[in-house]
Short mmCIF file of C-alpha atoms and ligand atoms in Angstrom, two decimals:
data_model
loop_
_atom_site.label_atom_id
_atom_site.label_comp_id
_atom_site.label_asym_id
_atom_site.label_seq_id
_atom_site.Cartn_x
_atom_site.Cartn_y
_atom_site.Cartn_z
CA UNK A 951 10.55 18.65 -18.59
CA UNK A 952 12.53 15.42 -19.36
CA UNK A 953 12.30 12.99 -16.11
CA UNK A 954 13.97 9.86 -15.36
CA UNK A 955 11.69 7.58 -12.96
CA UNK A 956 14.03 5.09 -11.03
CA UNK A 957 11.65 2.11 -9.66
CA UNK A 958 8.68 1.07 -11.79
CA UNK A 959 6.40 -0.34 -9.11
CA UNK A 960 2.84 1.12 -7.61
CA UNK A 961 4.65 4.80 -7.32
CA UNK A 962 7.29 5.01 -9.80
CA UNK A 963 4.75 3.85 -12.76
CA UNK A 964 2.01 6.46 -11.25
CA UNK A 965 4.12 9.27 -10.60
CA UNK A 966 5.88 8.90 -14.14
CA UNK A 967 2.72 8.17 -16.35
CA UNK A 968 1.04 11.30 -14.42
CA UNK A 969 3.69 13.41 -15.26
CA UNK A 970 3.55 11.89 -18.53
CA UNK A 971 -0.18 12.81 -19.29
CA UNK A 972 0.83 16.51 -18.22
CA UNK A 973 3.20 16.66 -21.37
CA UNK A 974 6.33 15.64 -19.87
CA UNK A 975 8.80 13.42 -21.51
CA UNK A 976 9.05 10.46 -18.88
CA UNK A 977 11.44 7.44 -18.76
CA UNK A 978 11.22 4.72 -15.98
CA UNK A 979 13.64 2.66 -15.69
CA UNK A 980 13.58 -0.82 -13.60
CA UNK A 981 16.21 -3.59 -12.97
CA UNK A 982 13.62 -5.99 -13.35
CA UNK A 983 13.86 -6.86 -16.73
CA UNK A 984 10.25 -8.99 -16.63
CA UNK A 985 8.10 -5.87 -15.82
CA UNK A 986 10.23 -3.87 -18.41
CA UNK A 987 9.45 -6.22 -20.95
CA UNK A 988 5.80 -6.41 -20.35
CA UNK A 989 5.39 -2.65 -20.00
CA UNK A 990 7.07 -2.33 -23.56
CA UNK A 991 4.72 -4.61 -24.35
CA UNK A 992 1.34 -2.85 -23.61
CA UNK A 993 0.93 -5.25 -20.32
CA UNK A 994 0.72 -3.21 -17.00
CA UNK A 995 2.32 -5.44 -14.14
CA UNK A 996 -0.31 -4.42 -11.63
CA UNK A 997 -4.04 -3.88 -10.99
CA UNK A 998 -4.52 0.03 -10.45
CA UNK A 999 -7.91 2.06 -11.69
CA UNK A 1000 -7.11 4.07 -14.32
CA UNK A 1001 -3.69 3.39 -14.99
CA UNK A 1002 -3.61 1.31 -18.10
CA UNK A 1003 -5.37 3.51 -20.01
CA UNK A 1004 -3.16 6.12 -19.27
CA UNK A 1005 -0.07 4.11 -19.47
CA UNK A 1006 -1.32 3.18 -23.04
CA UNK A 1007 -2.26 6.36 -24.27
CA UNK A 1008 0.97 8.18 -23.36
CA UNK A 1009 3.33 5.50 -24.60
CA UNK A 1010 1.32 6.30 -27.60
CA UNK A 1011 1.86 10.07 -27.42
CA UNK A 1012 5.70 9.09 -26.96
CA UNK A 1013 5.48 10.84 -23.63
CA UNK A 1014 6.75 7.72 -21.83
CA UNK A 1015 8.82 5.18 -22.22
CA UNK A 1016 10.93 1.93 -20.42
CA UNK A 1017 13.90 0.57 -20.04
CA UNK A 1018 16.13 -1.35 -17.72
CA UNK A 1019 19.22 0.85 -19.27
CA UNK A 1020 19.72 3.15 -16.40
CA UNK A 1021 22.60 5.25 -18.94
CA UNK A 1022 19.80 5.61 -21.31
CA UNK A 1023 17.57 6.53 -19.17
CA UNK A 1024 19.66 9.44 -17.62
CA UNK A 1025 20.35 11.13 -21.45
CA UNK A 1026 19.70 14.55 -21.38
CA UNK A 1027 17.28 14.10 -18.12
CA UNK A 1028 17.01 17.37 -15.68
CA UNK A 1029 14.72 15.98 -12.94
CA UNK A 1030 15.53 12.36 -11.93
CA UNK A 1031 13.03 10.96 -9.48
CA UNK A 1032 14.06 7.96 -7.12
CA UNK A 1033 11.02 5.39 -6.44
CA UNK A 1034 12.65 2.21 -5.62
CA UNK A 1035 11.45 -0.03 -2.92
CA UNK A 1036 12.13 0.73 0.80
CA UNK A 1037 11.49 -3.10 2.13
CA UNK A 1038 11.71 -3.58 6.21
CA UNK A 1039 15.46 -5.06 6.70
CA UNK A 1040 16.06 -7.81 9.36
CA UNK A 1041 16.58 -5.71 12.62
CA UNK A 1042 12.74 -3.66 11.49
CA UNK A 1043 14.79 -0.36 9.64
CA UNK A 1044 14.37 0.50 6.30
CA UNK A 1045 16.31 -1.20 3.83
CA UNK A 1046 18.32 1.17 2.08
CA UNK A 1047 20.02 -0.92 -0.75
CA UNK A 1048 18.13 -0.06 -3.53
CA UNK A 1049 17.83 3.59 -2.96
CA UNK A 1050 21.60 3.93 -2.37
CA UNK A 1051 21.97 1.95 -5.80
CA UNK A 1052 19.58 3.76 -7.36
CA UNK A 1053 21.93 7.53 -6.06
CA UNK A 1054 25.20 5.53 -7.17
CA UNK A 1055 23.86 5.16 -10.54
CA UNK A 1056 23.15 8.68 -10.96
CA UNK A 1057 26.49 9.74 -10.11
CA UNK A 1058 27.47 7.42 -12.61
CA UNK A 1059 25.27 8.47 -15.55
CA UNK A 1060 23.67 11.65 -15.14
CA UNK A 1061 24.81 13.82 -18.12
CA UNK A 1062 23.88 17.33 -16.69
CA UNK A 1063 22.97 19.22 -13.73
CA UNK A 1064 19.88 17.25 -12.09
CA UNK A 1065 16.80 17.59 -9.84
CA UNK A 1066 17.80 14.20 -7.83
CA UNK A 1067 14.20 13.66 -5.82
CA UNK A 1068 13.69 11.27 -3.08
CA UNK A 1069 9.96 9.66 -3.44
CA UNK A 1070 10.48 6.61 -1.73
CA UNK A 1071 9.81 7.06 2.08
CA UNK A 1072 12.97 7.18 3.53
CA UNK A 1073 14.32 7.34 7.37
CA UNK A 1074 15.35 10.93 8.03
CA UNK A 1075 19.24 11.62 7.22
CA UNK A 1076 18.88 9.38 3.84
CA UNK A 1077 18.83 12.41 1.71
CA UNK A 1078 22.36 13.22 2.83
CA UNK A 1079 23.19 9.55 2.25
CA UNK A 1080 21.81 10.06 -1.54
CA UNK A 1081 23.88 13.17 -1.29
CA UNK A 1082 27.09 11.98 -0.57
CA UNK A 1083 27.04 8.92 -2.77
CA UNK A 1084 26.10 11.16 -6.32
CA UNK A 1085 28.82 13.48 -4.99
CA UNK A 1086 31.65 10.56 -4.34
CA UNK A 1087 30.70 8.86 -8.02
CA UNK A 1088 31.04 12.31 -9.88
CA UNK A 1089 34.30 12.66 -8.17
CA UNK A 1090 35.76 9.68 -9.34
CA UNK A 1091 35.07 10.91 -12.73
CA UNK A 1092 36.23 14.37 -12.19
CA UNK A 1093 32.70 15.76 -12.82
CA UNK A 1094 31.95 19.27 -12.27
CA UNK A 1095 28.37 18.23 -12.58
CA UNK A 1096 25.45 20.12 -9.91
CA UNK A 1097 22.64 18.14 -8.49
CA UNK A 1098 19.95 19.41 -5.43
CA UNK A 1099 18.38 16.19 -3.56
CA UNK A 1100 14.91 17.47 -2.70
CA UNK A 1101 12.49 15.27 -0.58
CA UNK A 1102 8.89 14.44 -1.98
CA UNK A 1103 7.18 12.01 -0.38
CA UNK A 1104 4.30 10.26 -1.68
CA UNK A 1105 0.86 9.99 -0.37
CA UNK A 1106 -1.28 8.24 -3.17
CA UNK A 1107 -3.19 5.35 -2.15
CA UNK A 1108 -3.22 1.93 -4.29
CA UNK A 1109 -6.56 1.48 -5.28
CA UNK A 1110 -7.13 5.24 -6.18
CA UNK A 1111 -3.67 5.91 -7.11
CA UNK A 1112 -4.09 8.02 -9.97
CA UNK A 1113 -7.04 10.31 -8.62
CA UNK A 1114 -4.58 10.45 -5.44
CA UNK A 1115 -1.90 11.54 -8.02
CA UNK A 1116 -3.73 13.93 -9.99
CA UNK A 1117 -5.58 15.75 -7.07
CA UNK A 1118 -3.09 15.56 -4.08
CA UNK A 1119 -4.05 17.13 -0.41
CA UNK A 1120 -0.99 18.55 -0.63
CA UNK A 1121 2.54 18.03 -2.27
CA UNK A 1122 5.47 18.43 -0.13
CA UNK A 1123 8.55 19.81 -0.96
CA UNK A 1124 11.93 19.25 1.18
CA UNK A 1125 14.21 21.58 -0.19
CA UNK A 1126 16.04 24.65 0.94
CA UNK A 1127 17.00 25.65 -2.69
CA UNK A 1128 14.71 28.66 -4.18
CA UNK A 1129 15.38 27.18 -7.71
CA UNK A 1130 14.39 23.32 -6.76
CA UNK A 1131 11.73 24.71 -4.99
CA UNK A 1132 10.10 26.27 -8.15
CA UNK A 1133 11.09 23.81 -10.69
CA UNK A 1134 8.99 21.25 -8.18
CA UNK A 1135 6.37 23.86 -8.25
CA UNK A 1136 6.18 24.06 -12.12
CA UNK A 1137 6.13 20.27 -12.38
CA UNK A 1138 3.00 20.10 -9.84
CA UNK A 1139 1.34 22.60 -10.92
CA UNK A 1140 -1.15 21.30 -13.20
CA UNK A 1141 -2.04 19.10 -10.55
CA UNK A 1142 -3.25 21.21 -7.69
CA UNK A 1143 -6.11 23.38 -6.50
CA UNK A 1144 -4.29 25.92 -5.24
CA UNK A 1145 -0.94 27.46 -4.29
CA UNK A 1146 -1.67 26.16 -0.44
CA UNK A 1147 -1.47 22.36 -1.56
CA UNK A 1148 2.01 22.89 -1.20
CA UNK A 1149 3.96 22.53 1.67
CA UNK A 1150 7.74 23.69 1.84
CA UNK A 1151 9.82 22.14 4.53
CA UNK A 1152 13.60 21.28 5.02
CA UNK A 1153 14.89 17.49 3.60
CA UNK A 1154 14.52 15.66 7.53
CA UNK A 1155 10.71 17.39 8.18
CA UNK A 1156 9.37 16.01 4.60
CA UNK A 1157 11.26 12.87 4.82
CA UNK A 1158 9.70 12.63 8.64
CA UNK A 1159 6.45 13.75 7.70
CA UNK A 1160 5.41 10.49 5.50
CA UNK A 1161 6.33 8.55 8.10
CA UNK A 1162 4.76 10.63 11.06
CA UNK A 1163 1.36 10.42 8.54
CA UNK A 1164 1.33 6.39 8.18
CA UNK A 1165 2.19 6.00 11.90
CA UNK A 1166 -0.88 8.23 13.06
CA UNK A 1167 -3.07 6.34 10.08
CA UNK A 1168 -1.72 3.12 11.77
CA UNK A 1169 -2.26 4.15 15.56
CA UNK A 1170 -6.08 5.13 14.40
CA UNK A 1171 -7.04 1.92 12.95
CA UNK A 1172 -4.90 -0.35 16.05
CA UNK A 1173 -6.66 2.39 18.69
CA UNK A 1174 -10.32 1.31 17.19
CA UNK A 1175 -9.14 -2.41 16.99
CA UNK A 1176 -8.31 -1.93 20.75
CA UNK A 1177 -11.82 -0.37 21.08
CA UNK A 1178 -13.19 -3.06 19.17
CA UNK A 1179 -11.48 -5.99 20.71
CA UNK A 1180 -12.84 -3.93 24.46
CA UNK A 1181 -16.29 -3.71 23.45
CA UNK A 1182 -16.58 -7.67 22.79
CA UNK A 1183 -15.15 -8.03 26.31
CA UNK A 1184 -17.51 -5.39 28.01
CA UNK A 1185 -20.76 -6.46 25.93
CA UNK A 1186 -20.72 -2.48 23.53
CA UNK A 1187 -21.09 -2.80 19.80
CA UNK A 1188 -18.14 -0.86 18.49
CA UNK A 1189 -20.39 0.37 15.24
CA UNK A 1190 -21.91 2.38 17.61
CA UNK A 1191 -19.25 3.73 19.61
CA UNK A 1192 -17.49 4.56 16.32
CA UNK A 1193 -20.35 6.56 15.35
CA UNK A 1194 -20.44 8.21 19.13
CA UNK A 1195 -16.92 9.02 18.82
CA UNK A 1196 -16.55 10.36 14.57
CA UNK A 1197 -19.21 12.25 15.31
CA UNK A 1198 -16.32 14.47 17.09
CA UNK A 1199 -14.84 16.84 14.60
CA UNK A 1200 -11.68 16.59 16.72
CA UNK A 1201 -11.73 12.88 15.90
CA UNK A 1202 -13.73 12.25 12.56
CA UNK A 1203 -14.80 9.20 11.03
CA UNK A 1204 -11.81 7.95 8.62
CA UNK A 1205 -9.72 5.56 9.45
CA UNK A 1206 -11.81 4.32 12.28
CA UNK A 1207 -13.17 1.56 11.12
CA UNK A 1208 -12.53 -2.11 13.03
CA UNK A 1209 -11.30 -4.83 11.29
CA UNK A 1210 -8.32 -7.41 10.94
CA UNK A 1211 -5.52 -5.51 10.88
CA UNK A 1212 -3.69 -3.36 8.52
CA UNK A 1213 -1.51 -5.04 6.10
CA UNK A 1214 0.20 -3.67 2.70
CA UNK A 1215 3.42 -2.70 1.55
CA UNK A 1216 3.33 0.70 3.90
CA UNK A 1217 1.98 0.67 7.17
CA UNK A 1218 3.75 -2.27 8.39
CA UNK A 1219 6.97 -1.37 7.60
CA UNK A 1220 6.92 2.22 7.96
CA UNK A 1221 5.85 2.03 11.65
CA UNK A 1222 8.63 -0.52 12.41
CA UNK A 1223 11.24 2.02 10.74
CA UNK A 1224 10.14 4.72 12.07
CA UNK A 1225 10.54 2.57 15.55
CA UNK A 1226 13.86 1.75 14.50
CA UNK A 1227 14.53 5.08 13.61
CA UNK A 1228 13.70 6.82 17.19
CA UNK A 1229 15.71 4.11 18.91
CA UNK A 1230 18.94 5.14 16.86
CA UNK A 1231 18.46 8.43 17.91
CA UNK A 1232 17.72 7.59 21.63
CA UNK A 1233 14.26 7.58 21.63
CA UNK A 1234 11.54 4.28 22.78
CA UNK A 1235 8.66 5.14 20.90
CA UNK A 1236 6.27 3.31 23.37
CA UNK A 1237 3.09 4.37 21.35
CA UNK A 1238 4.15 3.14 17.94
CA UNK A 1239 5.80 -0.26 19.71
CA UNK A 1240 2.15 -1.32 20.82
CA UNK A 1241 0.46 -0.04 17.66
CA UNK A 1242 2.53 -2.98 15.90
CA UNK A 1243 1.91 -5.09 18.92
CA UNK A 1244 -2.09 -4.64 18.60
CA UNK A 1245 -1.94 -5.18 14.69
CA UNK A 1246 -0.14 -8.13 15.12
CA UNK A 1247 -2.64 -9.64 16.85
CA UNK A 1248 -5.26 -7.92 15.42
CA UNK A 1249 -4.41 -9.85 12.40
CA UNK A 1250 -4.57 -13.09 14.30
CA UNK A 1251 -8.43 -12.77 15.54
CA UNK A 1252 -10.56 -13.98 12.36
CA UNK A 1253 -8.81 -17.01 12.68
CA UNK A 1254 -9.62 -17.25 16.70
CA UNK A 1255 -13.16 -16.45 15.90
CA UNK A 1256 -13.32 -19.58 13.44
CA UNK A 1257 -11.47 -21.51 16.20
CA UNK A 1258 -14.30 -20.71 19.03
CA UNK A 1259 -16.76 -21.77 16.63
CA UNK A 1260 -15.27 -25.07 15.14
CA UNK A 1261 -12.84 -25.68 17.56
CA UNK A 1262 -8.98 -26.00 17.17
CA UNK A 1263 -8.57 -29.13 14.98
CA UNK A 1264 -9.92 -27.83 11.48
CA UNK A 1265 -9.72 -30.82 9.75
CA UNK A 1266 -12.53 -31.69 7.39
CA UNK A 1267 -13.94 -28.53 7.39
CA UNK A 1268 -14.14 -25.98 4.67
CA UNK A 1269 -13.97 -22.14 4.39
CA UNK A 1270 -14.96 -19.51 2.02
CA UNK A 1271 -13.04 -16.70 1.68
CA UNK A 1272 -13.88 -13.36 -0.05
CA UNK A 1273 -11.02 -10.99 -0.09
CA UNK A 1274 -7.43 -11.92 -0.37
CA UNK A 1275 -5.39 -8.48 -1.15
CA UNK A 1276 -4.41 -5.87 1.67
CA UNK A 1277 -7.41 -3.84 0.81
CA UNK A 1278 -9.81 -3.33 -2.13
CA UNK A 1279 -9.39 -1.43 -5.28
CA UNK A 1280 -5.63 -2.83 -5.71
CA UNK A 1281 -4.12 -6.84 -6.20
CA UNK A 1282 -1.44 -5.90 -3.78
CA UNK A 1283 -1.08 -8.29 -1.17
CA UNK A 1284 1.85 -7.37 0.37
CA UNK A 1285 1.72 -8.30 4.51
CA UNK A 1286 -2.34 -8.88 3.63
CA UNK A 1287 -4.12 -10.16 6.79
CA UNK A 1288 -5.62 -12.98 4.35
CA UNK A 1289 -2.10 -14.37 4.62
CA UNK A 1290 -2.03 -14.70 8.35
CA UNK A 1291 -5.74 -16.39 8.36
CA UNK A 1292 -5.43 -18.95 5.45
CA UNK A 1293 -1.74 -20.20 7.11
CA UNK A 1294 -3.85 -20.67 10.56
CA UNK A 1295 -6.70 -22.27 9.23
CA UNK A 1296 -4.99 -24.63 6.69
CA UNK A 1297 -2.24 -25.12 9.40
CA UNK A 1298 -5.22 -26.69 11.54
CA UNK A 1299 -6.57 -28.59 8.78
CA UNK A 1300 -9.00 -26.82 7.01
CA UNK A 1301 -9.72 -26.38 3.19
CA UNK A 1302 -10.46 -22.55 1.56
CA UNK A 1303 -12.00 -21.53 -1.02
CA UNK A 1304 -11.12 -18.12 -1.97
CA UNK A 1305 -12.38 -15.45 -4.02
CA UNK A 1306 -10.98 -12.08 -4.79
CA UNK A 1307 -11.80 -9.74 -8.00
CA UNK A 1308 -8.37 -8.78 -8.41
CA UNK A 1309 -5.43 -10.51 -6.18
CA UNK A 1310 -5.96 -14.10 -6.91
CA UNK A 1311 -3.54 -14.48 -9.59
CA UNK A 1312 -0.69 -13.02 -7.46
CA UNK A 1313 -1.88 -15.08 -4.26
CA UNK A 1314 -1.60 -18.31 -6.65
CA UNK A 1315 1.66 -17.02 -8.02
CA UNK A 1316 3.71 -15.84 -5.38
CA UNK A 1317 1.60 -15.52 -1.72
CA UNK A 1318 0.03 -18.84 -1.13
CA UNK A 1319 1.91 -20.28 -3.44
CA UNK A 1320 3.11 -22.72 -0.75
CA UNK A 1321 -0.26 -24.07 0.09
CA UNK A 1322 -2.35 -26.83 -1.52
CA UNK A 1323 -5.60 -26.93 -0.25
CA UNK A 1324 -6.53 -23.53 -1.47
CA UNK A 1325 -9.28 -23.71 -4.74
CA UNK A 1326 -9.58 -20.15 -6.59
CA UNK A 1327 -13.32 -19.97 -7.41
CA UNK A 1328 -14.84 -17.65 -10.31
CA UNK A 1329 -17.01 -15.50 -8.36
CA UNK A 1330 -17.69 -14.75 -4.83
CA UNK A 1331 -21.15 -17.25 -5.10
CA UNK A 1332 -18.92 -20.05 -6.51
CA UNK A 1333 -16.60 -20.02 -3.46
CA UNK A 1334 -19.72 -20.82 -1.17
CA UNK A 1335 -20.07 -24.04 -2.08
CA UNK A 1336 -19.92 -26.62 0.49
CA UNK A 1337 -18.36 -23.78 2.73
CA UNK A 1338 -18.71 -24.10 6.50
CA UNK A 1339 -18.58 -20.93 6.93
CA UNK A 1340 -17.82 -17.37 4.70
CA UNK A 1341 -15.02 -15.73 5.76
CA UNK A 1342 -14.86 -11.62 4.64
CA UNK A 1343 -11.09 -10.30 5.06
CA UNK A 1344 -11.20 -7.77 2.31
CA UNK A 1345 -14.47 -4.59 1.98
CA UNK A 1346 -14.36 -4.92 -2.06
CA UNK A 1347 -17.30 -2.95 -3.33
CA UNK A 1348 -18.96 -6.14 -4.66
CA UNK A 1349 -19.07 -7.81 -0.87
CA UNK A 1350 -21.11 -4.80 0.27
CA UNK A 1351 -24.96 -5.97 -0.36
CA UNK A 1352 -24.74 -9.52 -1.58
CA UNK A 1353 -27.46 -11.78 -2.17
CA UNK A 1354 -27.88 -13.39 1.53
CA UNK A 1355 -30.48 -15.88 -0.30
CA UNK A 1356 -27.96 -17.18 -2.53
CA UNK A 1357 -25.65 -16.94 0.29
CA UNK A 1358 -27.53 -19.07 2.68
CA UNK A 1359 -28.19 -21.77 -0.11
CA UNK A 1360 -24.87 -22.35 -1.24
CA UNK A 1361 -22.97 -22.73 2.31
CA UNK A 1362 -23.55 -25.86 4.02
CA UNK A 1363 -23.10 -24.25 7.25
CA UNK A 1364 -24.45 -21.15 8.60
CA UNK A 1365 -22.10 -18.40 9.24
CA UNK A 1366 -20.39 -15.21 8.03
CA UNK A 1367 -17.44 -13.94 9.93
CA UNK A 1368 -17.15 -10.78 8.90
CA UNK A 1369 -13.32 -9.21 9.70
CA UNK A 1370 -14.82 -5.55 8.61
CA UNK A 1371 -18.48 -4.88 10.08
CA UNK A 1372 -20.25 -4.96 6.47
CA UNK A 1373 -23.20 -6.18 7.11
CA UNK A 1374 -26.55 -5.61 9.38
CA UNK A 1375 -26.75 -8.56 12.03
CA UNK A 1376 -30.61 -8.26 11.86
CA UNK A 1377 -30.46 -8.81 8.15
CA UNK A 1378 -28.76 -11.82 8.41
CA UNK A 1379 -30.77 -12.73 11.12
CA UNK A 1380 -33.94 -12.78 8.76
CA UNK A 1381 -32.21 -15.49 6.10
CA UNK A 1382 -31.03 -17.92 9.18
CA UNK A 1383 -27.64 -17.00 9.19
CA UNK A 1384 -25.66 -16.14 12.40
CA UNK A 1385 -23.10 -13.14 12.07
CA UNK A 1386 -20.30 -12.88 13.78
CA UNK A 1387 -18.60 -9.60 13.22
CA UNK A 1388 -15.74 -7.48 14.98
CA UNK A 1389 -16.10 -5.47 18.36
CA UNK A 1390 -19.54 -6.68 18.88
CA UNK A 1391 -20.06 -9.97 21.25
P1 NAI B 2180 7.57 -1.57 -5.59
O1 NAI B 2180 8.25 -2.70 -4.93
O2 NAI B 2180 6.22 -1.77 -6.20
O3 NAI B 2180 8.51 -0.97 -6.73
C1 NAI B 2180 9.86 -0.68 -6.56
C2 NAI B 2180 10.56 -0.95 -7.87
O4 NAI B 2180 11.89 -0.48 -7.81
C3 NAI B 2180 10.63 -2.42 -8.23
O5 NAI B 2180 10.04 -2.65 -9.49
C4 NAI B 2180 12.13 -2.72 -8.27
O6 NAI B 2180 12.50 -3.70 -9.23
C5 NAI B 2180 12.69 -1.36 -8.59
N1 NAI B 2180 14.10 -1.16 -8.27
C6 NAI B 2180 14.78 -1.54 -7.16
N2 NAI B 2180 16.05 -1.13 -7.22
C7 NAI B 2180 16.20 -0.47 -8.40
C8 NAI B 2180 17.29 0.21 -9.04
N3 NAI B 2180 18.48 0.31 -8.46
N4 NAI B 2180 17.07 0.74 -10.25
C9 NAI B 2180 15.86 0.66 -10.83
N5 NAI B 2180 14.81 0.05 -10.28
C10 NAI B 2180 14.96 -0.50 -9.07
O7 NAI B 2180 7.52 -0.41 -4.51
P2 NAI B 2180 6.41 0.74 -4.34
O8 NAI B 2180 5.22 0.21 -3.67
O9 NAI B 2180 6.28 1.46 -5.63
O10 NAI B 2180 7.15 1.68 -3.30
C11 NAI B 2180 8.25 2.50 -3.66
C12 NAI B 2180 8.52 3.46 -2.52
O11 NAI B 2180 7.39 4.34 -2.37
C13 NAI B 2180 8.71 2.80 -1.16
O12 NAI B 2180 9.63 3.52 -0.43
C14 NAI B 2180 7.32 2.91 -0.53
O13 NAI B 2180 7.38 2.89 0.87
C15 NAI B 2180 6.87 4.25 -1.04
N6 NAI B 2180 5.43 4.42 -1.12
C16 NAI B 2180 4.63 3.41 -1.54
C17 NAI B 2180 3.25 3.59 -1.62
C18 NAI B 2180 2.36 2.48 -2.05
O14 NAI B 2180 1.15 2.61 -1.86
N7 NAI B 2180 2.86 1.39 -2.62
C19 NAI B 2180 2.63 4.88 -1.28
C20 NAI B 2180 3.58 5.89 -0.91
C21 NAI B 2180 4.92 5.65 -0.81
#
């Protein structure tokens, strides 16, 4: 099939160089010319496993290809996915700018009857938005043209985005229309297990359902983050009520893990529109409302932890910190809880040194870009130096058994604050250091 992809971030560059490496002809267009420019030129703009080689190896097979030319783009293209950015606007709702661009364009350009799917998460009601704007901009050329807007939300994760991608829990498919339907089902196909991965719905359930899934991801981790922050108060270690309660089939052990708050380009914003979203329509969502209200705070606590030890004025003192994008496997570091700590503590005074195996070149670019006492070190050891304490925001793979000996030599002080339970406090224990972890007084 011939695709246009419109949006070349973390999902449109996936989604098209997947469908690429099944022997589809895929162009992705972006109105950032920069990323264009380095995709044409064998440079992938961000850190996912996997993808570069692919990316490569398909632009090779002339399977996929780039522009910013959104006329080109549309030439002779049957299925045109949208993948644009859904950013939180002002008042918390999703900001539907680019998407509604992204449908005027079509109407514009596209040269014959076209697949338009949705696969940016979008507040229910936006497919008849996308709708109406293809069908007032083939109007005003007189265009007897037929389109089908068909909702297919994403659910990769960044970090494993491809695997997501190429072996999905399930796809869904909002559509009513028997032929969309099936040509969605052809396109998938060599992706999934079995006819049962996917799921059929009408546009509103599919465009609700990707919200409905990151709210109930978001209410686990704030719920065990409540649990957490409760079991410091009553004297409980949360590891082990986490294992007393996964243990549960009914309740399972994903996504119930404590830490310092969710961050990313998803969660955050997706719980806030979907807020938004029920209050148009009449609704408080109470539950959601103090989900954001625990995260926010949530985020807040590494920072309070450092202040009981060294007190409020931070001056003078010096922090390692390993972790600096929303989670590991990805340089993304969109709403990251690193943010929220490293303003605090250099807001009070202190110095950081941070180290992260992927992010630190975007933090330095664009995140902390605004603050001066921040030194980027060359491996997580390096960052120890002189360090008052280590700070662990993010669970990278390479933070899970470090050398405590080198640890303990290189700080000058003796503690790890650990904002996602990696390590054993008697371990610790045995090289002098004193752990202070979360959900555990
Ligand atoms: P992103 O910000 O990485 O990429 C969006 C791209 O769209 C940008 O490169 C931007 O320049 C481009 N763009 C904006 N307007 C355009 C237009 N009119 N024409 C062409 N290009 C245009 O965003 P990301 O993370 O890929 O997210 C896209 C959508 O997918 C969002 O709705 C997001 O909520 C959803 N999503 C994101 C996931 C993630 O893990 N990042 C997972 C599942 C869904």
């Amino acid at each position: 099939m011939k695709i246009a992809m419109i949006g070349t971030g973390y999902v449109g560059l996936v989604t098209g160089t997947c469908f690429a490496e099944t022997g589809n002809d895929v162009i992705c267009v972006d109105v950032n010319a920069e990323k264009i420019n380095k995709l044409k030129d064998g440079h992938i703009p961000i850190y996912e496993p996997g993808l570069a080689d692919m990316v490569k190896s398909n632009v090779k097979k002339g399977n996929l290809s780039f522009t910013t030319n959104i006329e080109e783009a549309l030439q002779k293209v049957n299925i045109c996915f949208i993948a644009v950015g859904t950013p939180m606007g002002e008042d918390g709702s999703a900001d539907l700018q680019y998407v509604l661009s992204a449908a005027r364009d079509i109407g514009r350009y596209m040269t014959q009857d076209t697949y338009v799917v949705d696969k940016s998460t979008v507040p229910v009601g936006t497919g008849e938005k996308v709708r109406q704007v293809i069908a007032e901009e083939l109007a005003k050329r007189n265009s007897k043209l037929q389109f089908d807007i068909i909702s297919n939300p994403e659910f990769l994760k960044e970090g494993n985005a491809c695997a997501d991608f190429m072996t999905p829990d399930r796809v869904i498919i909002g559509s009513e229309q028997p032929d969309s339907i099936e040509t969605m089902k052809e396109l998938y196909e060599p992706f999934i297990r079995s006819r049962e991965v996917f799921i059929i719905m009408d546009v509103k359930s599919a465009e609700l359902a990707k919200y409905a899934a990151n709210a109930m991801l978001a209410t686990k981790i704030s719920f065990i983050n409540e649990i957490a922050n409760i079991s410091e108060r009553v004297g409980a270690d949360v590891n082990k009520v986490r294992r007393g309660i996964g243990s549960d089939s009914r309740i399972g052990y994903s996504f119930i893990n404590p830490g310092c708050g969710y961050g990313g380009s998803c969660f955050p914003k997706d719980v806030q529109a979907l807020i938004k979203t029920s209050s148009e329509y009449g609704y408080e969502a109470e539950l959601l409302q103090s989900v954001e209200k625990v995260n926010y705070a949530q985020k807040h606590i590494l920072a309070q932890k450092v202040q009981n030890i060294f007190g409020s004025n931070l001056a003078g003192k010096t922090f390692a910190i390993w972790g600096l994008a929303f989670k590991p496997g990805t340089d993304d570091m969109r709403a990251a809880p690193s943010i929220e700590l490293i303003k605090t503590l250099v807001g009070n005074g202190a110095s950081i040194k941070a180290y992260d195996p992927k992010a630190m070149k975007i933090a330095q670019q664009y995140y902390l870009k605004d603050f001066d006492n921040i030194i980027y070190s060359k491996n997580k050891y390096d960052a120890l130096y002189e360090a008052d304490a280590l700070i662990l925001v993010t669970e990278w793979k390479e933070f899970q058994s470090p050398d405590f000996m080198e640890i303990k030599g290189r700080l000058k002080g003796n503690y790890i604050i650990d904002g996602r339970n990696q390590y054993k406090e008697k371990i610790l224990e045995k090289f002098g250091l004193a752990y202070i972890q979360m959900g555990v007084k």
